Amino acid sequence: MHVSVNAAVSVDGKLSSRRREQIAISGDDDFARVDRLRAESDAVVVGVGTVLADDPSLVRYDETHRTSIRGETAPPPARVVVDSSCRTPTDAAILAGDPETYVLTSDAAPESRLTALRDAGATALVAGEERVDLTDAFAAIETHGIERVMVEGGGELIFSLFEAALVDEITVYIGNTVIGGRDAPTLADGDGFVEAFPELELTSVERIDSGVVLAWHVS
Ligand code: NAP
């Protein structure tokens, strides 16, 4: 599977404020770039923290771009939530609409929540005991034909993906603002590395809107 991460951060590396509310960090040209990235992916992935904070629908993508690279009959990119206990609300926007939604969950999920999400139309796949085992969970969605995923956050999930050595590339939009706050989410949260830091190779630098997009390949 090919895993690319894309996120927008402030100059000081924050994904949002300490209130964990969604903040417009980039602009229209960057939104268009993200829509093209989604169009190139089989699925768009977020953590349940992002679902609970932002209630994203993840249905937007560049249809013309998708048709040009995948053909007229390509289905829209699927949506994936990483959610150990099935905390995703049954009325979450990520469960509404046509594209398929996968909930990657764990043995810790109460049976009633698992059933509720399946009844709400999600395909729930269990991997891991207390937390989602990302390596096994991504292998499970691969058996459903998902080979190219784009991860949109948040910081807990992004760190775990680096920890599990699952990230192939990362693009980061750095916007022209400072958010600050020791409790505000950053691009990679989790426990953090103290050694064996992942090494990245810079592959492109581009000015977009009032900021810059950096693309990195993970060695
Ligand atoms: P997150 O990364 O979206 O989700 C983290 C949650 O996923 C964990 O708390 C955990 O909850 C679940 N999870 C299950 N298995 C996991 C595993 N193996 N590793 C990591 N997480 C796992 O949440 P977040 O870090 O709180 O980020 C949300 C914030 O980021 C919001 O403020 C949102 O606005 C912001 N955001 C910004 C951008 C941007 O581009 N600027 C993009 C996305 C999000 P359970 O234990 O309950 O499963």
CSV table of C-alpha atoms and ligand atoms in Angstrom, one decimal:
chain,number,residue,atom,x,y,z
A,1,MET,CA,0.0,0.0,0.0
A,2,HIS,CA,1.1,3.5,-0.7
A,3,VAL,CA,0.5,6.0,2.2
A,4,SER,CA,0.7,9.7,1.7
A,5,VAL,CA,0.0,12.2,4.5
A,6,ASN,CA,-1.2,15.7,3.7
A,7,ALA,CA,-2.0,18.4,6.3
A,8,ALA,CA,-2.0,22.2,6.7
A,9,VAL,CA,-0.1,23.7,9.6
A,10,SER,CA,0.6,27.2,10.9
A,11,VAL,CA,4.2,28.6,10.9
A,12,ASP,CA,4.6,27.2,14.4
A,13,GLY,CA,3.5,23.7,13.3
A,14,LYS,CA,-0.1,23.6,14.7
A,15,LEU,CA,-2.9,21.8,13.0
A,16,SER,CA,-5.6,23.8,14.9
A,17,SER,CA,-6.0,25.8,18.1
A,18,ARG,CA,-6.1,24.6,21.7
A,19,ARG,CA,-9.9,24.5,21.3
A,20,ARG,CA,-9.4,21.9,18.6
A,21,GLU,CA,-11.6,23.8,16.2
A,22,GLN,CA,-11.0,23.7,12.5
A,23,ILE,CA,-9.0,26.7,11.3
A,24,ALA,CA,-8.6,27.8,7.7
A,25,ILE,CA,-4.9,27.7,7.3
A,26,SER,CA,-4.6,27.6,3.5
A,27,GLY,CA,-6.6,29.1,0.7
A,28,ASP,CA,-8.5,28.2,-2.5
A,29,ASP,CA,-5.4,27.2,-4.6
A,30,ASP,CA,-4.3,24.8,-1.8
A,31,PHE,CA,-7.9,23.4,-1.5
A,32,ALA,CA,-7.7,22.6,-5.2
A,33,ARG,CA,-4.4,20.9,-4.7
A,34,VAL,CA,-5.9,18.8,-1.9
A,35,ASP,CA,-8.9,17.9,-4.1
A,36,ARG,CA,-6.5,16.6,-6.7
A,37,LEU,CA,-4.6,14.5,-4.1
A,38,ARG,CA,-7.9,13.0,-3.0
A,39,ALA,CA,-8.8,12.3,-6.6
A,40,GLU,CA,-5.6,10.3,-6.9
A,41,SER,CA,-6.3,8.2,-3.9
A,42,ASP,CA,-8.5,5.1,-3.3
A,43,ALA,CA,-9.4,6.4,0.2
A,44,VAL,CA,-9.0,9.4,2.5
A,45,VAL,CA,-8.1,8.5,6.1
A,46,VAL,CA,-8.6,10.5,9.3
A,47,GLY,CA,-8.5,9.6,13.1
A,48,VAL,CA,-11.6,9.7,15.2
A,49,GLY,CA,-10.2,12.8,16.9
A,50,THR,CA,-10.7,14.7,13.7
A,51,VAL,CA,-14.2,13.3,13.1
A,52,LEU,CA,-15.2,14.4,16.6
A,53,ALA,CA,-13.5,17.8,16.3
A,54,ASP,CA,-14.4,18.8,12.7
A,55,ASP,CA,-17.2,16.4,11.5
A,56,PRO,CA,-15.7,16.2,8.0
A,57,SER,CA,-17.6,14.6,5.2
A,58,LEU,CA,-14.5,14.0,3.0
A,59,VAL,CA,-16.7,13.8,-0.1
A,60,ARG,CA,-14.9,16.6,-2.0
A,61,TYR,CA,-12.4,15.7,-4.7
A,62,ASP,CA,-11.4,16.8,-8.2
A,63,GLU,CA,-13.8,14.7,-10.4
A,64,THR,CA,-12.2,15.8,-13.7
A,65,HIS,CA,-8.8,14.8,-12.5
A,66,ARG,CA,-10.0,11.5,-11.2
A,67,THR,CA,-11.7,10.7,-14.5
A,68,SER,CA,-8.6,11.6,-16.4
A,69,ILE,CA,-6.4,9.2,-14.4
A,70,ARG,CA,-8.9,6.5,-13.4
A,71,GLY,CA,-11.5,6.5,-16.1
A,72,GLU,CA,-15.2,7.3,-16.2
A,73,THR,CA,-16.2,4.4,-14.0
A,74,ALA,CA,-13.9,5.0,-11.1
A,75,PRO,CA,-15.8,5.1,-7.8
A,76,PRO,CA,-15.3,8.2,-5.6
A,77,PRO,CA,-12.5,7.9,-3.0
A,78,ALA,CA,-13.6,5.9,0.0
A,79,ARG,CA,-13.5,7.3,3.6
A,80,VAL,CA,-11.7,5.7,6.5
A,81,VAL,CA,-11.8,6.5,10.2
A,82,VAL,CA,-9.3,5.0,12.7
A,83,ASP,CA,-11.5,4.6,15.8
A,84,SER,CA,-10.5,2.0,18.5
A,85,SER,CA,-13.8,2.1,20.4
A,86,CYS,CA,-16.3,3.1,17.6
A,87,ARG,CA,-16.8,6.6,19.0
A,88,THR,CA,-17.7,7.9,15.6
A,89,PRO,CA,-21.3,9.2,16.0
A,90,THR,CA,-23.9,7.4,13.8
A,91,ASP,CA,-24.9,10.8,12.4
A,92,ALA,CA,-21.4,11.8,11.5
A,93,ALA,CA,-21.0,13.4,8.1
A,94,ILE,CA,-18.3,10.9,7.2
A,95,LEU,CA,-21.1,8.2,7.2
A,96,ALA,CA,-23.4,10.2,5.0
A,97,GLY,CA,-23.4,10.3,1.2
A,98,ASP,CA,-22.3,7.8,-1.5
A,99,PRO,CA,-18.7,7.0,-1.0
A,100,GLU,CA,-18.0,3.9,1.1
A,101,THR,CA,-16.9,4.4,4.7
A,102,TYR,CA,-14.6,2.0,6.6
A,103,VAL,CA,-14.2,2.2,10.3
A,104,LEU,CA,-10.9,0.6,11.4
A,105,THR,CA,-11.5,-0.4,15.0
A,106,SER,CA,-10.2,-2.8,17.8
A,107,ASP,CA,-11.3,-5.5,20.2
A,108,ALA,CA,-12.0,-2.6,22.7
A,109,ALA,CA,-15.0,-1.5,20.7
A,110,PRO,CA,-18.3,-2.3,22.5
A,111,GLU,CA,-20.4,-4.8,20.4
A,112,SER,CA,-23.3,-2.3,20.5
A,113,ARG,CA,-21.3,0.5,18.9
A,114,LEU,CA,-19.9,-1.8,16.3
A,115,THR,CA,-23.4,-2.9,15.3
A,116,ALA,CA,-24.6,0.7,15.4
A,117,LEU,CA,-21.9,1.8,12.9
A,118,ARG,CA,-22.5,-1.2,10.7
A,119,ASP,CA,-26.2,-0.3,10.7
A,120,ALA,CA,-25.3,3.2,9.8
A,121,GLY,CA,-23.7,1.8,6.6
A,122,ALA,CA,-20.0,1.6,7.6
A,123,THR,CA,-17.8,-1.4,6.9
A,124,ALA,CA,-16.1,-2.0,10.3
A,125,LEU,CA,-12.9,-3.9,10.3
A,126,VAL,CA,-11.3,-5.0,13.6
A,127,ALA,CA,-7.5,-5.0,14.1
A,128,GLY,CA,-5.7,-4.7,17.4
A,129,GLU,CA,-6.6,-5.2,21.1
A,130,GLU,CA,-6.8,-1.8,22.9
A,131,ARG,CA,-6.0,0.4,20.0
A,132,VAL,CA,-6.1,0.0,16.2
A,133,ASP,CA,-3.1,-1.9,14.9
A,134,LEU,CA,-2.4,0.3,11.9
A,135,THR,CA,-0.3,-2.2,10.0
A,136,ASP,CA,-2.9,-5.0,10.3
A,137,ALA,CA,-5.8,-2.5,9.7
A,138,PHE,CA,-4.2,-1.1,6.5
A,139,ALA,CA,-3.6,-4.6,5.3
A,140,ALA,CA,-7.3,-5.4,5.9
A,141,ILE,CA,-8.5,-2.4,3.8
A,142,GLU,CA,-6.0,-3.4,1.1
A,143,THR,CA,-8.0,-6.6,0.7
A,144,HIS,CA,-10.9,-4.4,-0.2
A,145,GLY,CA,-9.0,-2.9,-3.1
A,146,ILE,CA,-7.6,0.1,-1.3
A,147,GLU,CA,-4.0,0.5,-2.4
A,148,ARG,CA,-3.3,4.2,-2.3
A,149,VAL,CA,-4.4,6.2,0.7
A,150,MET,CA,-4.2,9.8,1.7
A,151,VAL,CA,-4.1,10.5,5.4
A,152,GLU,CA,-5.5,14.0,6.4
A,153,GLY,CA,-4.8,13.9,10.1
A,154,GLY,CA,-4.8,14.5,12.9
A,155,GLY,CA,-1.6,14.7,14.8
A,156,GLU,CA,-2.1,11.5,16.9
A,157,LEU,CA,-2.8,9.4,13.9
A,158,ILE,CA,0.1,10.9,11.8
A,159,PHE,CA,2.6,10.2,14.6
A,160,SER,CA,1.4,6.6,14.9
A,161,LEU,CA,1.8,6.1,11.2
A,162,PHE,CA,5.4,7.3,11.3
A,163,GLU,CA,6.0,5.1,14.4
A,164,ALA,CA,4.6,2.1,12.4
A,165,ALA,CA,6.9,3.0,9.4
A,166,LEU,CA,3.8,3.2,7.2
A,167,VAL,CA,4.3,6.6,5.7
A,168,ASP,CA,5.7,6.8,2.1
A,169,GLU,CA,5.4,10.6,1.6
A,170,ILE,CA,4.1,13.7,3.3
A,171,THR,CA,3.1,17.0,2.0
A,172,VAL,CA,2.7,19.9,4.4
A,173,TYR,CA,1.1,23.3,3.6
A,174,ILE,CA,2.6,25.9,5.9
A,175,GLY,CA,0.2,28.9,6.2
A,176,ASN,CA,1.0,32.5,7.1
A,177,THR,CA,-0.3,32.4,10.7
A,178,VAL,CA,0.8,31.5,14.2
A,179,ILE,CA,-1.6,29.6,16.4
A,180,GLY,CA,0.5,28.7,19.4
A,181,GLY,CA,-0.6,26.9,22.5
A,182,ARG,CA,1.1,24.0,24.2
A,183,ASP,CA,-2.1,22.0,24.0
A,184,ALA,CA,-2.9,22.8,20.4
A,185,PRO,CA,-2.4,19.7,18.1
A,186,THR,CA,0.7,19.6,16.1
A,187,LEU,CA,1.5,17.7,12.9
A,188,ALA,CA,2.8,14.7,14.8
A,189,ASP,CA,1.8,14.3,18.4
A,190,GLY,CA,1.6,10.9,20.2
A,191,ASP,CA,4.5,10.1,22.5
A,192,GLY,CA,7.1,11.5,20.1
A,193,PHE,CA,10.4,10.0,19.1
A,194,VAL,CA,13.5,10.2,21.3
A,195,GLU,CA,15.7,8.2,18.9
A,196,ALA,CA,15.5,6.6,15.5
A,197,PHE,CA,13.9,9.7,14.1
A,198,PRO,CA,12.4,9.1,10.7
A,199,GLU,CA,14.5,10.6,7.9
A,200,LEU,CA,12.8,12.5,5.1
A,201,GLU,CA,14.0,13.7,1.7
A,202,LEU,CA,12.7,17.0,0.5
A,203,THR,CA,11.3,16.5,-3.0
A,204,SER,CA,9.5,19.8,-3.8
A,205,VAL,CA,8.9,23.3,-2.5
A,206,GLU,CA,6.1,25.4,-4.0
A,207,ARG,CA,4.5,28.8,-3.1
A,208,ILE,CA,0.7,28.4,-3.0
A,209,ASP,CA,-1.8,31.1,-1.7
A,210,SER,CA,0.0,33.0,1.1
A,211,GLY,CA,2.1,30.0,2.2
A,212,VAL,CA,4.3,27.2,0.9
A,213,VAL,CA,3.9,23.5,0.3
A,214,LEU,CA,6.7,21.2,1.1
A,215,ALA,CA,6.7,17.6,-0.2
A,216,TRP,CA,8.9,15.0,1.5
A,217,HIS,CA,9.7,11.4,0.6
A,218,VAL,CA,10.2,9.1,3.7
A,219,SER,CA,13.4,7.1,3.4
B,1,NAP,P1,-6.7,12.2,15.3
B,1,NAP,O1,-5.3,12.0,15.0
B,1,NAP,O2,-7.6,12.6,14.2
B,1,NAP,O3,-7.4,11.0,16.0
B,1,NAP,C1,-6.7,10.4,17.1
B,1,NAP,C2,-7.5,9.3,17.6
B,1,NAP,O4,-7.5,8.1,16.8
B,1,NAP,C3,-6.9,8.8,18.9
B,1,NAP,O5,-7.2,9.6,20.0
B,1,NAP,C4,-7.5,7.4,19.0
B,1,NAP,O6,-8.8,7.5,19.6
B,1,NAP,C5,-7.7,7.0,17.5
B,1,NAP,N1,-6.7,5.9,17.2
B,1,NAP,C6,-7.0,4.6,17.2
B,1,NAP,N2,-6.0,3.9,16.9
B,1,NAP,C7,-4.9,4.8,16.9
B,1,NAP,C8,-3.6,4.6,16.7
B,1,NAP,N3,-3.0,3.4,16.4
B,1,NAP,N4,-2.8,5.7,16.7
B,1,NAP,C9,-3.3,6.9,16.8
B,1,NAP,N5,-4.6,7.2,17.0
B,1,NAP,C10,-5.4,6.1,17.0
B,1,NAP,O7,-6.9,13.3,16.5
B,1,NAP,P2,-6.1,14.6,17.0
B,1,NAP,O8,-4.6,14.3,17.0
B,1,NAP,O9,-6.8,15.0,18.2
B,1,NAP,O10,-6.3,15.6,15.8
B,1,NAP,C11,-7.5,16.3,15.7
B,1,NAP,C12,-7.2,17.8,15.5
B,1,NAP,O11,-6.5,18.0,14.3
B,1,NAP,C13,-8.5,18.6,15.4
B,1,NAP,O12,-8.3,19.8,16.1
B,1,NAP,C14,-8.6,18.9,13.9
B,1,NAP,O13,-9.2,20.2,13.6
B,1,NAP,C15,-7.1,18.9,13.5
B,1,NAP,N6,-6.9,18.6,12.1
B,1,NAP,C16,-6.2,19.5,11.3
B,1,NAP,C17,-5.9,19.2,10.0
B,1,NAP,C18,-5.1,20.2,9.2
B,1,NAP,O14,-4.7,19.8,8.0
B,1,NAP,N7,-4.9,21.4,9.7
B,1,NAP,C19,-6.2,17.9,9.5
B,1,NAP,C20,-6.9,17.0,10.3
B,1,NAP,C21,-7.2,17.4,11.6
B,1,NAP,P3,-9.4,6.1,20.2
B,1,NAP,O15,-8.4,5.6,21.1
B,1,NAP,O16,-10.7,6.5,20.8
B,1,NAP,O17,-9.6,5.2,19.0
